[in-house]
PDB file of C-alpha atoms in Angstrom:
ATOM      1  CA  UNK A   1     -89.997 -20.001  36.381  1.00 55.00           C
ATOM      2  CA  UNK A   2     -87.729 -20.966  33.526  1.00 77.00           C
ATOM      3  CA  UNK A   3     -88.109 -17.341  31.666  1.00 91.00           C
ATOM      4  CA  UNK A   4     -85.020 -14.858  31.209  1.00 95.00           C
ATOM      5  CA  UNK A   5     -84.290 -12.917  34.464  1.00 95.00           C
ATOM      6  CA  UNK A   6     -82.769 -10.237  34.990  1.00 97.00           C
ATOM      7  CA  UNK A   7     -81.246  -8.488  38.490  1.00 97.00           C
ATOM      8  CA  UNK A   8     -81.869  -6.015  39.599  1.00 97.00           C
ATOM      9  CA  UNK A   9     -85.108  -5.105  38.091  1.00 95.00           C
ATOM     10  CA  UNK A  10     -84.288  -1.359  39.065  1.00 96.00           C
ATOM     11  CA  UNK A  11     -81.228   0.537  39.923  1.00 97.00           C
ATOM     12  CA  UNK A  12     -80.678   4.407  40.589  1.00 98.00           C
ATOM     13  CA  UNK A  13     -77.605   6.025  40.569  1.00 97.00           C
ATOM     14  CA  UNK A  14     -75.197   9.442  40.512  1.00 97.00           C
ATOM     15  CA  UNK A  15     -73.388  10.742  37.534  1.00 97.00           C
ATOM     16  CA  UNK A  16     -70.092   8.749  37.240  1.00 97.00           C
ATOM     17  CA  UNK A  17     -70.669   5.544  39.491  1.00 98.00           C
ATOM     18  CA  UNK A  18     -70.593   2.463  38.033  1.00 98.00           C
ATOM     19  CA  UNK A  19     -73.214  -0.138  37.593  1.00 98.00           C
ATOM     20  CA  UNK A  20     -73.593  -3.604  36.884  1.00 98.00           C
ATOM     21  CA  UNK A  21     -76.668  -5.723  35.593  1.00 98.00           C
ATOM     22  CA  UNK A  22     -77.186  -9.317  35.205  1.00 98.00           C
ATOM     23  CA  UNK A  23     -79.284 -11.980  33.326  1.00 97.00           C
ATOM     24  CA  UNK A  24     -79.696 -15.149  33.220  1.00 97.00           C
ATOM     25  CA  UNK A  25     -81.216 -16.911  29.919  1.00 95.00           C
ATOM     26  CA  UNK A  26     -83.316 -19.722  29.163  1.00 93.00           C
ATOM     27  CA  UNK A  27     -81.306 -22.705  30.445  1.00 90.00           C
ATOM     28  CA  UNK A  28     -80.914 -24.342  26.952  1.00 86.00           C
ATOM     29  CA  UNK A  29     -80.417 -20.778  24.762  1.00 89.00           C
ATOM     30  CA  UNK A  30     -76.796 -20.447  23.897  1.00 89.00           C
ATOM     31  CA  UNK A  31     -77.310 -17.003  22.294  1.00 92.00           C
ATOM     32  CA  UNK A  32     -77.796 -14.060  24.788  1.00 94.00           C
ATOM     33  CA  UNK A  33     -78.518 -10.551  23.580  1.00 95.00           C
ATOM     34  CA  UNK A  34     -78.600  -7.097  24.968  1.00 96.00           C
ATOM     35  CA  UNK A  35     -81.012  -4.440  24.175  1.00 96.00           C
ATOM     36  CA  UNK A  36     -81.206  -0.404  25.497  1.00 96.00           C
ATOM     37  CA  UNK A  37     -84.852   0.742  25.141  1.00 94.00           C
ATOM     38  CA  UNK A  38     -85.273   3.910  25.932  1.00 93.00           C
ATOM     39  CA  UNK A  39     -88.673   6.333  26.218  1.00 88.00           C
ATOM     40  CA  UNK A  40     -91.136   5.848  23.492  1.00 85.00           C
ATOM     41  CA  UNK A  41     -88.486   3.861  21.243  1.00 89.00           C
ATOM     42  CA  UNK A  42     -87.897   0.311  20.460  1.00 91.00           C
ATOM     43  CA  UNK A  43     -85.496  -1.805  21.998  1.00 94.00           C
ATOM     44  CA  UNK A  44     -81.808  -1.097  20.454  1.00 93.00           C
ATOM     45  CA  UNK A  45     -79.558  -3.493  19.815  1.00 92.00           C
ATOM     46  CA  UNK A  46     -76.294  -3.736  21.711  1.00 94.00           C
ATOM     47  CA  UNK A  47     -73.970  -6.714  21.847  1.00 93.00           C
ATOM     48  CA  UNK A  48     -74.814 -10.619  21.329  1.00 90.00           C
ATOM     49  CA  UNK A  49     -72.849 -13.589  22.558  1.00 92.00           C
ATOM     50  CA  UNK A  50     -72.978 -17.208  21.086  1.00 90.00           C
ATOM     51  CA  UNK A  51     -72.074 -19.806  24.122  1.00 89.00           C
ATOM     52  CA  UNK A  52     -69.186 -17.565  26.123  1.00 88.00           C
ATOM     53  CA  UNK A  53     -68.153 -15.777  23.037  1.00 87.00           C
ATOM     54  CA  UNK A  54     -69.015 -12.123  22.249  1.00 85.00           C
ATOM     55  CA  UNK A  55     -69.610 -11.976  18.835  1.00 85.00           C
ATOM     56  CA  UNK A  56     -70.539  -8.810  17.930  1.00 80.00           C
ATOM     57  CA  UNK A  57     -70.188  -5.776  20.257  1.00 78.00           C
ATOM     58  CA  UNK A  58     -69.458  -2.696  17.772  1.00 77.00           C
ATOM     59  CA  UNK A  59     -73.349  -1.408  18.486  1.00 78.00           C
ATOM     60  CA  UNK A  60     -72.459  -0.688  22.044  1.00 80.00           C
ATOM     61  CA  UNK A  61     -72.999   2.848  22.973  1.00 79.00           C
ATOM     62  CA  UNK A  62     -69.471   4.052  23.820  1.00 87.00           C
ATOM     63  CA  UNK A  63     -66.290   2.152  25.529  1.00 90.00           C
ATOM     64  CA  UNK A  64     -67.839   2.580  28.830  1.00 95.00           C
ATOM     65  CA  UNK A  65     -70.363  -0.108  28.168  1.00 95.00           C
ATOM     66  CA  UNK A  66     -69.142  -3.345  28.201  1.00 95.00           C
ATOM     67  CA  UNK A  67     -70.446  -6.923  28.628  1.00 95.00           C
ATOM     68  CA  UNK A  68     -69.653 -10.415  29.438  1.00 95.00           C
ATOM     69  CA  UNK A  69     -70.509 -14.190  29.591  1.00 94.00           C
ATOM     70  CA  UNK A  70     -67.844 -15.812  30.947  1.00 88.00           C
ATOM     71  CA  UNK A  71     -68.926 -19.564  31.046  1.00 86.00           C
ATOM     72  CA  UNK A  72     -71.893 -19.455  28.410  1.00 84.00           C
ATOM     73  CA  UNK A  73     -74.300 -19.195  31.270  1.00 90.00           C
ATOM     74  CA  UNK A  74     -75.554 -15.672  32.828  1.00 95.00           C
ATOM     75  CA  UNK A  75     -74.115 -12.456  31.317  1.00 97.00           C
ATOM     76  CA  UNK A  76     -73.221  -9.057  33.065  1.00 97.00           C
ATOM     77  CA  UNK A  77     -73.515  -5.541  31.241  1.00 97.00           C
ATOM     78  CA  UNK A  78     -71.353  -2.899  32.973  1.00 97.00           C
ATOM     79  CA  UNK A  79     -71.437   0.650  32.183  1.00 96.00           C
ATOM     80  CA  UNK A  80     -68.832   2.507  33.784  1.00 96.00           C
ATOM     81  CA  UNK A  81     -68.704   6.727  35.108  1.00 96.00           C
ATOM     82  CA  UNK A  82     -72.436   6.821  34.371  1.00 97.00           C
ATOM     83  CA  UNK A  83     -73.919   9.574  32.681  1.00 96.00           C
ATOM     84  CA  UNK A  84     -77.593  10.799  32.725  1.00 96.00           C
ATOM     85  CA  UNK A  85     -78.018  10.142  29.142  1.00 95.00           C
ATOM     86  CA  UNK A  86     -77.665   6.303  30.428  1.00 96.00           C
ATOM     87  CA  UNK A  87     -80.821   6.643  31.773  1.00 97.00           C
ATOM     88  CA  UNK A  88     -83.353   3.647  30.090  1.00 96.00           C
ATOM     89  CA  UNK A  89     -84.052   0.012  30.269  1.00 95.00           C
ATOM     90  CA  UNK A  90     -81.679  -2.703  29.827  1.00 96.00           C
ATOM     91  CA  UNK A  91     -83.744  -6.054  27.987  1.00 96.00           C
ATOM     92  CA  UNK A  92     -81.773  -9.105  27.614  1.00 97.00           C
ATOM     93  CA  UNK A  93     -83.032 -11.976  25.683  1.00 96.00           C
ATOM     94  CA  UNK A  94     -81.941 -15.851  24.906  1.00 94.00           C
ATOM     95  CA  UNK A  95     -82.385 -18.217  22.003  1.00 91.00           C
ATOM     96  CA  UNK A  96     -81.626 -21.248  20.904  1.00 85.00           C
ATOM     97  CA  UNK A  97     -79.404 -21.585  17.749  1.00 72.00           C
ATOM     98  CA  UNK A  98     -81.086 -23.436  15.715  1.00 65.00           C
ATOM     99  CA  UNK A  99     -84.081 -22.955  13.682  1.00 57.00           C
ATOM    100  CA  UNK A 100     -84.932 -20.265  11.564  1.00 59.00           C
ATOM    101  CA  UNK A 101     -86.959 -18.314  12.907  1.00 64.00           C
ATOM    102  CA  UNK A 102     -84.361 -16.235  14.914  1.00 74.00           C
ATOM    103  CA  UNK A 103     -87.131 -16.237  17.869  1.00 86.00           C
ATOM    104  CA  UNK A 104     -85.784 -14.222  20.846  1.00 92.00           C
ATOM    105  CA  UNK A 105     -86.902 -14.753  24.497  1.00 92.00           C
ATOM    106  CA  UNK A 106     -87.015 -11.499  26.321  1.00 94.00           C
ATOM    107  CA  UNK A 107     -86.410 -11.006  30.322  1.00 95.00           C
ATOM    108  CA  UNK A 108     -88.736  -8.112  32.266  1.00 93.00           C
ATOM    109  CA  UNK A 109     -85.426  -5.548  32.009  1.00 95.00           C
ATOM    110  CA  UNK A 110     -83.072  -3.373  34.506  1.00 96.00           C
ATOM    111  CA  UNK A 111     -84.445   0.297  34.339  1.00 96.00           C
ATOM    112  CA  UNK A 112     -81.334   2.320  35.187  1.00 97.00           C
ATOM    113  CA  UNK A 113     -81.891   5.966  36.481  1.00 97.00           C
ATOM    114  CA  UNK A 114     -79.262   8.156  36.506  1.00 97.00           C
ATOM    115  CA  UNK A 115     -79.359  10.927  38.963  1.00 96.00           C
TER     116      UNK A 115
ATOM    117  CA  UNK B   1     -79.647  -4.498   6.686  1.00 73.00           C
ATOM    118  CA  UNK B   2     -83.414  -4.458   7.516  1.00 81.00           C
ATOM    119  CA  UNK B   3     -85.442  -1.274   9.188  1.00 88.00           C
ATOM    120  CA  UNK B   4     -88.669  -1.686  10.258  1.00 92.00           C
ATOM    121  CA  UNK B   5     -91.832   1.039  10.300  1.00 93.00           C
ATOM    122  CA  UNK B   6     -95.043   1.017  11.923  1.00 94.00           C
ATOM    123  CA  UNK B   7     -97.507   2.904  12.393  1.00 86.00           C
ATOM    124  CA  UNK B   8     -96.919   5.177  15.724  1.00 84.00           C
ATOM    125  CA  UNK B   9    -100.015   6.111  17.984  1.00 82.00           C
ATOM    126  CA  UNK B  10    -101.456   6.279  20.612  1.00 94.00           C
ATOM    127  CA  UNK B  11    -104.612   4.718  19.590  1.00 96.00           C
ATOM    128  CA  UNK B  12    -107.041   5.060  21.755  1.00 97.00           C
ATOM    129  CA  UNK B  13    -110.192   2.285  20.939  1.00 97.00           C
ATOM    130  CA  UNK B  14    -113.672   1.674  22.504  1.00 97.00           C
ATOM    131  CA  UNK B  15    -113.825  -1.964  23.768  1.00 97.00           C
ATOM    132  CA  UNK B  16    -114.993  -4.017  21.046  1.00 96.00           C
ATOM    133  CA  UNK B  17    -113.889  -2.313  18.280  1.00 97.00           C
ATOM    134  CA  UNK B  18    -111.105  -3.894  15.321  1.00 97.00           C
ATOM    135  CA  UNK B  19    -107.468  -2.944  15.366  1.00 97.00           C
ATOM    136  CA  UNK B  20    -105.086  -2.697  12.918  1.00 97.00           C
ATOM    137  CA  UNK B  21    -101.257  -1.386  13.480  1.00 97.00           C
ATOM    138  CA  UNK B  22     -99.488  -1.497  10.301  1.00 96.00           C
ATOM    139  CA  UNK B  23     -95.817  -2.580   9.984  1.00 96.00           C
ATOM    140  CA  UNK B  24     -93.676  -2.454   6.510  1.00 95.00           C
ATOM    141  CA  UNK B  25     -90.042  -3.818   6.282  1.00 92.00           C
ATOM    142  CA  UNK B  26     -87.209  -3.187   4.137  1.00 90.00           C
ATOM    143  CA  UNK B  27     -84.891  -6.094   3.839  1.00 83.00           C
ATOM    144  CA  UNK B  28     -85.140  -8.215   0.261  1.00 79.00           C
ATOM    145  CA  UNK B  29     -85.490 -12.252   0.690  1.00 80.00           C
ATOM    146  CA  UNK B  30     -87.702 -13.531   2.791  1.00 80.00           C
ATOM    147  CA  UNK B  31     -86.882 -12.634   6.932  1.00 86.00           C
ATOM    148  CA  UNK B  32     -88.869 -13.689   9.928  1.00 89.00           C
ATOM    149  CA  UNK B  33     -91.843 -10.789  11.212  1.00 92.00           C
ATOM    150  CA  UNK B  34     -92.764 -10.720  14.715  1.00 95.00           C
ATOM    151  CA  UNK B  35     -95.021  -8.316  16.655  1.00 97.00           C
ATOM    152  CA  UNK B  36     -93.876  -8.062  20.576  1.00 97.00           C
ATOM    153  CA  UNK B  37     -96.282  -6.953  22.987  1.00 97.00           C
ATOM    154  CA  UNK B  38     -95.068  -4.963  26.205  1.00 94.00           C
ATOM    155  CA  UNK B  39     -97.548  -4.209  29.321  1.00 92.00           C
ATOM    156  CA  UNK B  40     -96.683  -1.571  31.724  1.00 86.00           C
ATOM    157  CA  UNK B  41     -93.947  -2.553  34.061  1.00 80.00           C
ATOM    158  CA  UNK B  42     -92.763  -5.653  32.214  1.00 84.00           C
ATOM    159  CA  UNK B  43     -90.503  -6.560  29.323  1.00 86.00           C
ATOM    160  CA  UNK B  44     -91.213  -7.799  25.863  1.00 92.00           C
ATOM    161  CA  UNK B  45     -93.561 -10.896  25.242  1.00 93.00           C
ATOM    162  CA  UNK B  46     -93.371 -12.740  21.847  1.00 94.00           C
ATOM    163  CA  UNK B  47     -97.230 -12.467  20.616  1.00 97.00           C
ATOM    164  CA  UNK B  48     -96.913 -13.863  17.490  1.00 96.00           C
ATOM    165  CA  UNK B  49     -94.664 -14.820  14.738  1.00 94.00           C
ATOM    166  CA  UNK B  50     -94.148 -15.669  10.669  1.00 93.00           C
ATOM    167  CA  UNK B  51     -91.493 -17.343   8.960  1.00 89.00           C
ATOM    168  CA  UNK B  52     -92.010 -17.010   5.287  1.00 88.00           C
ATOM    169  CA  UNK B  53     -94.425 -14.823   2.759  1.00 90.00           C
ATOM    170  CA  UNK B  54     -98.355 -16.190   3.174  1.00 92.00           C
ATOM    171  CA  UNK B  55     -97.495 -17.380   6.612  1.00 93.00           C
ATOM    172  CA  UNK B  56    -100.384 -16.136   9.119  1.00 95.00           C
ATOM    173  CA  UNK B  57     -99.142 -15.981  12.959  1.00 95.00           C
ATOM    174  CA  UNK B  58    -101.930 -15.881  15.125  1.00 96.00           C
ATOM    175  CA  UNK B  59    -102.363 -15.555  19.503  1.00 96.00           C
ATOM    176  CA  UNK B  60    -104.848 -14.492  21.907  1.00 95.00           C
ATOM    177  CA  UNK B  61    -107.393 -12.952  18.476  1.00 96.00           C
ATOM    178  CA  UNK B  62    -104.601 -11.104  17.185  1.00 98.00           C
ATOM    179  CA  UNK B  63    -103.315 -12.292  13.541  1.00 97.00           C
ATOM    180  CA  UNK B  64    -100.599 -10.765  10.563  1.00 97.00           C
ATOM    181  CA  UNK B  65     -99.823 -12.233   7.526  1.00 96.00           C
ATOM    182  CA  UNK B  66     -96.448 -12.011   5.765  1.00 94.00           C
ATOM    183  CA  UNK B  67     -96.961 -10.148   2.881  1.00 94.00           C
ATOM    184  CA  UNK B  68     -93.993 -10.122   0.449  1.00 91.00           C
ATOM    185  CA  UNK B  69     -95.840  -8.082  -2.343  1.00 92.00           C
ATOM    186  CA  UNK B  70     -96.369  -5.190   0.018  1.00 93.00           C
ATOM    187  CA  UNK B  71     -93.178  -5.977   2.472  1.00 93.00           C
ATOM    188  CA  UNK B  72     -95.751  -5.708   5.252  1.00 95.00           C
ATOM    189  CA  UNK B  73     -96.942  -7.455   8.749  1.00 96.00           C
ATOM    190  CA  UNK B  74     -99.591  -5.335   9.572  1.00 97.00           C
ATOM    191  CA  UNK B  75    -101.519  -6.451  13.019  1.00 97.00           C
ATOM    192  CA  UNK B  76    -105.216  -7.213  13.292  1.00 98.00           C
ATOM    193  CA  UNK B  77    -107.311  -8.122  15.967  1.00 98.00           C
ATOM    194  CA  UNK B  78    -111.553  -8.190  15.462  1.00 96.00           C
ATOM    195  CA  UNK B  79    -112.504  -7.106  19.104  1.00 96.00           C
ATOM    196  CA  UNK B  80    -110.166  -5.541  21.326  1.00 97.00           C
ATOM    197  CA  UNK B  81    -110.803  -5.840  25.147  1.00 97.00           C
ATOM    198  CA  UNK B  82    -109.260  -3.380  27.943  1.00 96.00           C
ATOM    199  CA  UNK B  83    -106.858  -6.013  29.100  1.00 95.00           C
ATOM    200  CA  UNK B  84    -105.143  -5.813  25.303  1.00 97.00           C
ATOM    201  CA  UNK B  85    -104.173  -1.719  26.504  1.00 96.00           C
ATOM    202  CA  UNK B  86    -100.394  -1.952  25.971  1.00 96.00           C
ATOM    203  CA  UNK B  87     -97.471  -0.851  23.281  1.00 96.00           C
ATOM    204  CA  UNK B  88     -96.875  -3.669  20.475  1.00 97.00           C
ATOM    205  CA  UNK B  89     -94.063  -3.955  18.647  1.00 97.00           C
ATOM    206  CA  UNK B  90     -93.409  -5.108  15.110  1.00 96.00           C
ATOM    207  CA  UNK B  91     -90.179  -6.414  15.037  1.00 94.00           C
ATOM    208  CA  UNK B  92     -87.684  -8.378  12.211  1.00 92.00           C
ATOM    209  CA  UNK B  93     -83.801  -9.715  12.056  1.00 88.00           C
ATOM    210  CA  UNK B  94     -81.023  -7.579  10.685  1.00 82.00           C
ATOM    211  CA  UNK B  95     -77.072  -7.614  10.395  1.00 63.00           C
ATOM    212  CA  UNK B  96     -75.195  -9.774   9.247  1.00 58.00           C
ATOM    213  CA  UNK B  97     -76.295 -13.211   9.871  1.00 65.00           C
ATOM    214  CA  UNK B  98     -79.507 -12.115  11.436  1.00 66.00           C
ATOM    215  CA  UNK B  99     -79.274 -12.219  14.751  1.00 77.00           C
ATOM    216  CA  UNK B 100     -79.941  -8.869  16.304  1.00 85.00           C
ATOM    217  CA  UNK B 101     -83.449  -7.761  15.792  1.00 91.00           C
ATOM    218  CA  UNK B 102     -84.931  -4.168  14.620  1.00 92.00           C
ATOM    219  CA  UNK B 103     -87.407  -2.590  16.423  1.00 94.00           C
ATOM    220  CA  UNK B 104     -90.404  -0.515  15.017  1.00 94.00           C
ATOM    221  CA  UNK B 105     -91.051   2.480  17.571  1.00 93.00           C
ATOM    222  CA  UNK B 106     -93.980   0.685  19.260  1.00 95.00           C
ATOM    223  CA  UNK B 107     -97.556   1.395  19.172  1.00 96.00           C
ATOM    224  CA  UNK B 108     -99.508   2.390  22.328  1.00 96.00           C
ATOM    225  CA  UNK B 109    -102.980   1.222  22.716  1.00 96.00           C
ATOM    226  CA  UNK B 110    -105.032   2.215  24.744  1.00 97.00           C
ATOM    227  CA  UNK B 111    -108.756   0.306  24.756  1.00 97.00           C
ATOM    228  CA  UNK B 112    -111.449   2.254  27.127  1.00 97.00           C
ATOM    229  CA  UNK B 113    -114.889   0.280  28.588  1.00 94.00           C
TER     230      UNK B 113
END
């Protein structure tokens, strides 16, 4: 399967532990998103990297939420002293820079439950 | 920036029947439309796409065409079948050099035998 994955595909948790989720992207992408969807909504945009560089991270929800990419491969999203309102899926996606279509690849998401 | 509306359900439809889900955009030029489709359990699958206005995306019997006079992608497929029951998604780029995309709310359908 070359899709985007994503581990683990569900996590539950109490108040105030942290958490960590991963994807890995399309082999090829070098753009890697991350997306919060909760109930009902669309997916909301959180932080994007280009290759291992984080290029745009002021959408992400508070300072405990952060996210890396350290050699332009797989990312990590971390959200620290969870809170119940932190409850909702996690998407990533990939794409490939060029083009213009701005086409994004989505993996099958982390739902996060916070207890 | 760019928001994006459509039409919010459920919508409940007999097998058969035609479907339309209408989307409208905000953004001036000329951005790329999608409409996402998400079954239960999984994440979002690209159904189909268009890159400039008169552009028709088509997949699986569902077509939109980018309309710039109207600033709309509205969704149309002739005869739904029961497999097609999930939430779509009309979806476009926004910020600042396009690369996050904005979500519409999603659409449930639901298509009954």
């Amino acid at each position: 399967d070359t899709g985007v994955s994503q581990d683990p595909r569900h996590k539950i948790t109490k108040r105030g532990q942290n958490v960590t989720f991963r994807c890995d992207p399309i082999s090829e992408h070098n753009r890697l998103y991350w997306y919060r969807q909760t109930l009902g909504q669309g997916p909301e945009f959180l932080t994007y990297f280009q290759n291992e560089a984080q290029l745009e991270k002021s959408r992400l929800l508070s300072d405990r939420f952060s996210a890396e990419r350290p050699k332009g491969s797989f990312s990590t999203l971390e959200i620290q002293r969870t809170e119940q309102g932190d409850s909702a899926m996690y998407l990533c996606a990939s794409s490939f820079q060029s083009g213009s279509s701005h086409e994004q690849f989505f993996g099958p998401g982390t739902r996060l439950t916070v207890l | 920036g760019n928001s994006v509306t459509q039409m919010e359900g459920p919508v409940t439809l007999s097998e058969e029947a035609f479907l339309t889900i209408n989307c409208t955009y905000t953004a001036t030029g000329y951005p790329s439309l999608f409409w996402y489709v998400q079954y239960p359990g999984e994440g979002l699958q690209l159904l189909l796409k268009a890159t400039k206005a008169d552009d028709k995306g088509s997949n699986k019997g569902f077509e939109a065409t980018y309309r710039k006079e109207t600033t709309s992608f509205h969704l149309e497929k002739g005869s739904v079948q029961v497999s097609d029951s999930a939430v779509y998604f009309c979806a476009s780029p926004s910020g600042a050099g396009s690369y996050q995309l904005t979500f519409g709310k999603g659409t449930k359908l639901s298509v009954i035998p």
